[in-house]
Amino acid sequence: MKGKFIVSAFCGIFFAIVTFYVLEYIKFENALLISIFAGLMFYLMLLIFLLLYENILNKRYYEAEKNIKSNIWFKFNGNINTANSVRNANIYFTDDGIVFISLDTKPYVIEEVLIQNIEKIQSDYINKLNIYTNDNRLFIITSSEVKELFPILNEHNWMNKV
């Protein structure tokens, strides 16, 4: 949430500076006042757009999340690197395993890895998690929330996989 405000503010300031120099170049009266107003309007419009887009995207993920039958005990957003693609997805740790839901681009991906199919979990304990399965697949998850996952894995008796 904080990132949207920072990005919008940076873009608004940049837009105000460019507007000021353009208006000064053409010798427009009140260039500073108009450029500040234009930058503020750009900031507000971009922020509203980003918040609406996030709301629409979250609604799509919420609808997909309702189809998960098992109890969800940890969820976060991250990048999933598989053999043939890198996708942004919501990652759900459940009682039955791990569910990846990627609704950013088509074809949409909803994949479930059952706990009995997970052979090993490795991590650098900072932002990367490698999940090895019995059928020789590797899922590499990259997220800033990986370090928060390990105490929760311990609570749910998944540490024998690590």
mmCIF file of C-alpha atoms in Angstrom:
data_model
loop_
_atom_site.group_PDB
_atom_site.id
_atom_site.type_symbol
_atom_site.label_atom_id
_atom_site.label_comp_id
_atom_site.label_asym_id
_atom_site.label_seq_id
_atom_site.Cartn_x
_atom_site.Cartn_y
_atom_site.Cartn_z
ATOM 1 C CA MET A 1 0.000 0.000 0.000
ATOM 2 C CA LYS A 2 2.790 2.396 0.925
ATOM 3 C CA GLY A 3 4.519 1.760 -2.402
ATOM 4 C CA LYS A 4 1.593 3.174 -4.383
ATOM 5 C CA PHE A 5 1.815 6.479 -2.506
ATOM 6 C CA ILE A 6 5.572 6.695 -3.036
ATOM 7 C CA VAL A 7 5.376 5.882 -6.756
ATOM 8 C CA SER A 8 2.496 8.314 -7.247
ATOM 9 C CA ALA A 9 4.320 11.069 -5.353
ATOM 10 C CA PHE A 10 7.533 10.557 -7.336
ATOM 11 C CA CYS A 11 5.637 10.632 -10.651
ATOM 12 C CA GLY A 12 3.662 13.710 -9.554
ATOM 13 C CA ILE A 13 6.846 15.572 -8.617
ATOM 14 C CA PHE A 14 8.510 14.569 -11.881
ATOM 15 C CA PHE A 15 5.431 15.692 -13.853
ATOM 16 C CA ALA A 16 5.398 19.024 -11.980
ATOM 17 C CA ILE A 17 9.074 19.653 -12.752
ATOM 18 C CA VAL A 18 8.657 18.856 -16.447
ATOM 19 C CA THR A 19 5.526 21.023 -16.611
ATOM 20 C CA PHE A 20 7.353 23.900 -14.934
ATOM 21 C CA TYR A 21 10.257 23.807 -17.397
ATOM 22 C CA VAL A 22 7.917 23.586 -20.395
ATOM 23 C CA LEU A 23 5.813 26.508 -19.157
ATOM 24 C CA GLU A 24 8.918 28.557 -18.370
ATOM 25 C CA TYR A 25 10.315 27.829 -21.825
ATOM 26 C CA ILE A 26 7.202 29.204 -23.501
ATOM 27 C CA LYS A 27 7.181 32.163 -21.044
ATOM 28 C CA PHE A 28 3.823 31.276 -19.487
ATOM 29 C CA GLU A 29 2.628 33.403 -16.576
ATOM 30 C CA ASN A 30 2.277 31.649 -13.182
ATOM 31 C CA ALA A 31 4.291 28.641 -14.384
ATOM 32 C CA LEU A 32 5.187 27.576 -10.841
ATOM 33 C CA LEU A 33 1.605 27.624 -9.591
ATOM 34 C CA ILE A 34 0.256 25.773 -12.621
ATOM 35 C CA SER A 35 3.033 23.154 -12.521
ATOM 36 C CA ILE A 36 2.428 22.469 -8.813
ATOM 37 C CA PHE A 37 -1.293 22.088 -9.484
ATOM 38 C CA ALA A 38 -0.610 19.813 -12.496
ATOM 39 C CA GLY A 39 1.778 17.655 -10.449
ATOM 40 C CA LEU A 40 -0.755 17.359 -7.643
ATOM 41 C CA MET A 41 -3.518 16.391 -10.072
ATOM 42 C CA PHE A 42 -1.239 13.822 -11.730
ATOM 43 C CA TYR A 43 -0.401 12.379 -8.294
ATOM 44 C CA LEU A 44 -4.075 12.075 -7.335
ATOM 45 C CA MET A 45 -5.178 10.564 -10.659
ATOM 46 C CA LEU A 46 -2.353 8.004 -10.634
ATOM 47 C CA LEU A 47 -3.029 7.091 -7.002
ATOM 48 C CA ILE A 48 -6.750 6.596 -7.664
ATOM 49 C CA PHE A 49 -5.945 4.446 -10.702
ATOM 50 C CA LEU A 50 -3.486 2.274 -8.745
ATOM 51 C CA LEU A 51 -5.898 1.811 -5.838
ATOM 52 C CA LEU A 52 -8.773 0.871 -8.162
ATOM 53 C CA TYR A 53 -6.558 -1.564 -10.077
ATOM 54 C CA GLU A 54 -5.436 -3.188 -6.826
ATOM 55 C CA ASN A 55 -9.049 -3.507 -5.696
ATOM 56 C CA ILE A 56 -10.086 -5.185 -8.970
ATOM 57 C CA LEU A 57 -7.101 -7.558 -8.854
ATOM 58 C CA ASN A 58 -7.720 -8.460 -5.209
ATOM 59 C CA LYS A 59 -11.355 -9.212 -5.993
ATOM 60 C CA ARG A 60 -10.294 -11.696 -8.698
ATOM 61 C CA TYR A 61 -7.900 -13.408 -6.284
ATOM 62 C CA TYR A 62 -10.567 -13.492 -3.572
ATOM 63 C CA GLU A 63 -12.956 -15.291 -5.934
ATOM 64 C CA ALA A 64 -10.261 -17.864 -6.782
ATOM 65 C CA GLU A 65 -9.307 -18.203 -3.106
ATOM 66 C CA LYS A 66 -12.850 -19.277 -2.215
ATOM 67 C CA ASN A 67 -12.290 -22.455 -4.276
ATOM 68 C CA ILE A 68 -9.494 -23.648 -1.975
ATOM 69 C CA LYS A 69 -11.106 -26.316 0.186
ATOM 70 C CA SER A 70 -8.337 -26.730 2.757
ATOM 71 C CA ASN A 71 -7.605 -24.436 5.709
ATOM 72 C CA ILE A 72 -5.254 -21.581 4.661
ATOM 73 C CA TRP A 73 -2.732 -20.796 7.386
ATOM 74 C CA PHE A 74 -0.311 -18.520 5.490
ATOM 75 C CA LYS A 75 -0.639 -16.548 2.280
ATOM 76 C CA PHE A 76 1.559 -14.043 0.519
ATOM 77 C CA ASN A 77 2.364 -12.682 -2.920
ATOM 78 C CA GLY A 78 5.551 -13.593 -4.735
ATOM 79 C CA ASN A 79 7.186 -14.630 -7.974
ATOM 80 C CA ILE A 80 7.178 -18.308 -8.934
ATOM 81 C CA ASN A 81 9.923 -19.586 -11.190
ATOM 82 C CA THR A 82 9.179 -22.949 -12.780
ATOM 83 C CA ALA A 83 10.924 -24.768 -15.605
ATOM 84 C CA ASN A 84 9.202 -22.763 -18.304
ATOM 85 C CA SER A 85 8.021 -19.467 -16.809
ATOM 86 C CA VAL A 86 8.250 -16.824 -14.119
ATOM 87 C CA ARG A 87 4.900 -15.570 -12.877
ATOM 88 C CA ASN A 88 3.601 -13.380 -10.109
ATOM 89 C CA ALA A 89 1.138 -15.278 -7.941
ATOM 90 C CA ASN A 90 -0.573 -15.475 -4.606
ATOM 91 C CA ILE A 91 0.875 -18.402 -2.681
ATOM 92 C CA TYR A 92 -1.260 -20.204 -0.114
ATOM 93 C CA PHE A 93 0.104 -22.658 2.451
ATOM 94 C CA THR A 94 -2.741 -24.940 3.504
ATOM 95 C CA ASP A 95 -3.196 -28.078 5.589
ATOM 96 C CA ASP A 96 -3.064 -30.161 2.383
ATOM 97 C CA GLY A 97 -0.121 -28.457 0.660
ATOM 98 C CA ILE A 98 0.739 -25.333 -1.323
ATOM 99 C CA VAL A 99 -1.566 -23.612 -3.818
ATOM 100 C CA PHE A 100 -0.281 -21.136 -6.425
ATOM 101 C CA ILE A 101 -2.822 -18.816 -8.062
ATOM 102 C CA SER A 102 -1.642 -16.532 -10.860
ATOM 103 C CA LEU A 103 -4.327 -14.379 -12.455
ATOM 104 C CA ASP A 104 -2.115 -11.633 -13.900
ATOM 105 C CA THR A 105 -1.949 -12.860 -17.490
ATOM 106 C CA LYS A 106 -3.704 -15.534 -19.473
ATOM 107 C CA PRO A 107 -3.547 -18.463 -19.368
ATOM 108 C CA TYR A 108 -4.399 -18.258 -15.680
ATOM 109 C CA VAL A 109 -2.503 -20.710 -13.507
ATOM 110 C CA ILE A 110 -3.917 -22.462 -10.460
ATOM 111 C CA GLU A 111 -1.587 -25.197 -9.288
ATOM 112 C CA GLU A 112 -1.638 -27.281 -6.143
ATOM 113 C CA VAL A 113 1.307 -29.184 -4.712
ATOM 114 C CA LEU A 114 0.129 -31.669 -2.096
ATOM 115 C CA ILE A 115 2.210 -32.067 1.047
ATOM 116 C CA GLN A 116 2.839 -35.761 0.346
ATOM 117 C CA ASN A 117 4.369 -34.774 -3.031
ATOM 118 C CA ILE A 118 6.814 -32.291 -1.476
ATOM 119 C CA GLU A 119 10.194 -33.930 -1.135
ATOM 120 C CA LYS A 120 12.233 -31.046 0.261
ATOM 121 C CA ILE A 121 12.067 -27.306 0.969
ATOM 122 C CA GLN A 122 15.235 -25.200 0.906
ATOM 123 C CA SER A 123 15.681 -21.508 1.542
ATOM 124 C CA ASP A 124 18.254 -18.769 1.863
ATOM 125 C CA TYR A 125 16.107 -17.510 4.825
ATOM 126 C CA ILE A 126 15.890 -14.052 3.258
ATOM 127 C CA ASN A 127 13.700 -14.024 0.167
ATOM 128 C CA LYS A 128 14.012 -17.298 -1.773
ATOM 129 C CA LEU A 129 12.289 -20.636 -1.202
ATOM 130 C CA ASN A 130 12.974 -23.754 -3.305
ATOM 131 C CA ILE A 131 10.319 -26.482 -3.280
ATOM 132 C CA TYR A 132 11.324 -29.884 -4.686
ATOM 133 C CA THR A 133 8.616 -32.422 -5.506
ATOM 134 C CA ASN A 134 8.652 -36.220 -5.885
ATOM 135 C CA ASP A 135 8.003 -35.916 -9.625
ATOM 136 C CA ASN A 136 11.261 -33.920 -10.112
ATOM 137 C CA ARG A 137 9.669 -30.489 -10.375
ATOM 138 C CA LEU A 138 11.225 -27.423 -8.794
ATOM 139 C CA PHE A 139 9.304 -24.318 -7.752
ATOM 140 C CA ILE A 140 11.417 -21.290 -6.816
ATOM 141 C CA ILE A 141 9.454 -18.697 -4.850
ATOM 142 C CA THR A 142 10.886 -15.215 -4.430
ATOM 143 C CA SER A 143 9.239 -12.838 -1.964
ATOM 144 C CA SER A 144 10.165 -10.546 0.901
ATOM 145 C CA GLU A 145 7.777 -12.532 3.121
ATOM 146 C CA VAL A 146 9.708 -15.827 2.913
ATOM 147 C CA LYS A 147 11.579 -15.125 6.166
ATOM 148 C CA GLU A 148 8.249 -14.840 8.019
ATOM 149 C CA LEU A 149 7.247 -18.311 6.819
ATOM 150 C CA PHE A 150 9.689 -20.468 8.826
ATOM 151 C CA PRO A 151 8.190 -20.055 12.310
ATOM 152 C CA ILE A 152 4.792 -20.839 10.790
ATOM 153 C CA LEU A 153 6.166 -23.926 8.998
ATOM 154 C CA ASN A 154 7.470 -25.084 12.367
ATOM 155 C CA GLU A 155 4.039 -24.599 13.969
ATOM 156 C CA HIS A 156 2.429 -26.779 11.282
ATOM 157 C CA ASN A 157 5.082 -29.546 11.463
ATOM 158 C CA TRP A 158 6.540 -28.889 8.009
ATOM 159 C CA MET A 159 10.102 -28.464 9.286
ATOM 160 C CA ASN A 160 10.952 -32.084 8.447
ATOM 161 C CA LYS A 161 10.698 -30.976 4.804
ATOM 162 C CA VAL A 162 13.236 -28.180 5.305
#
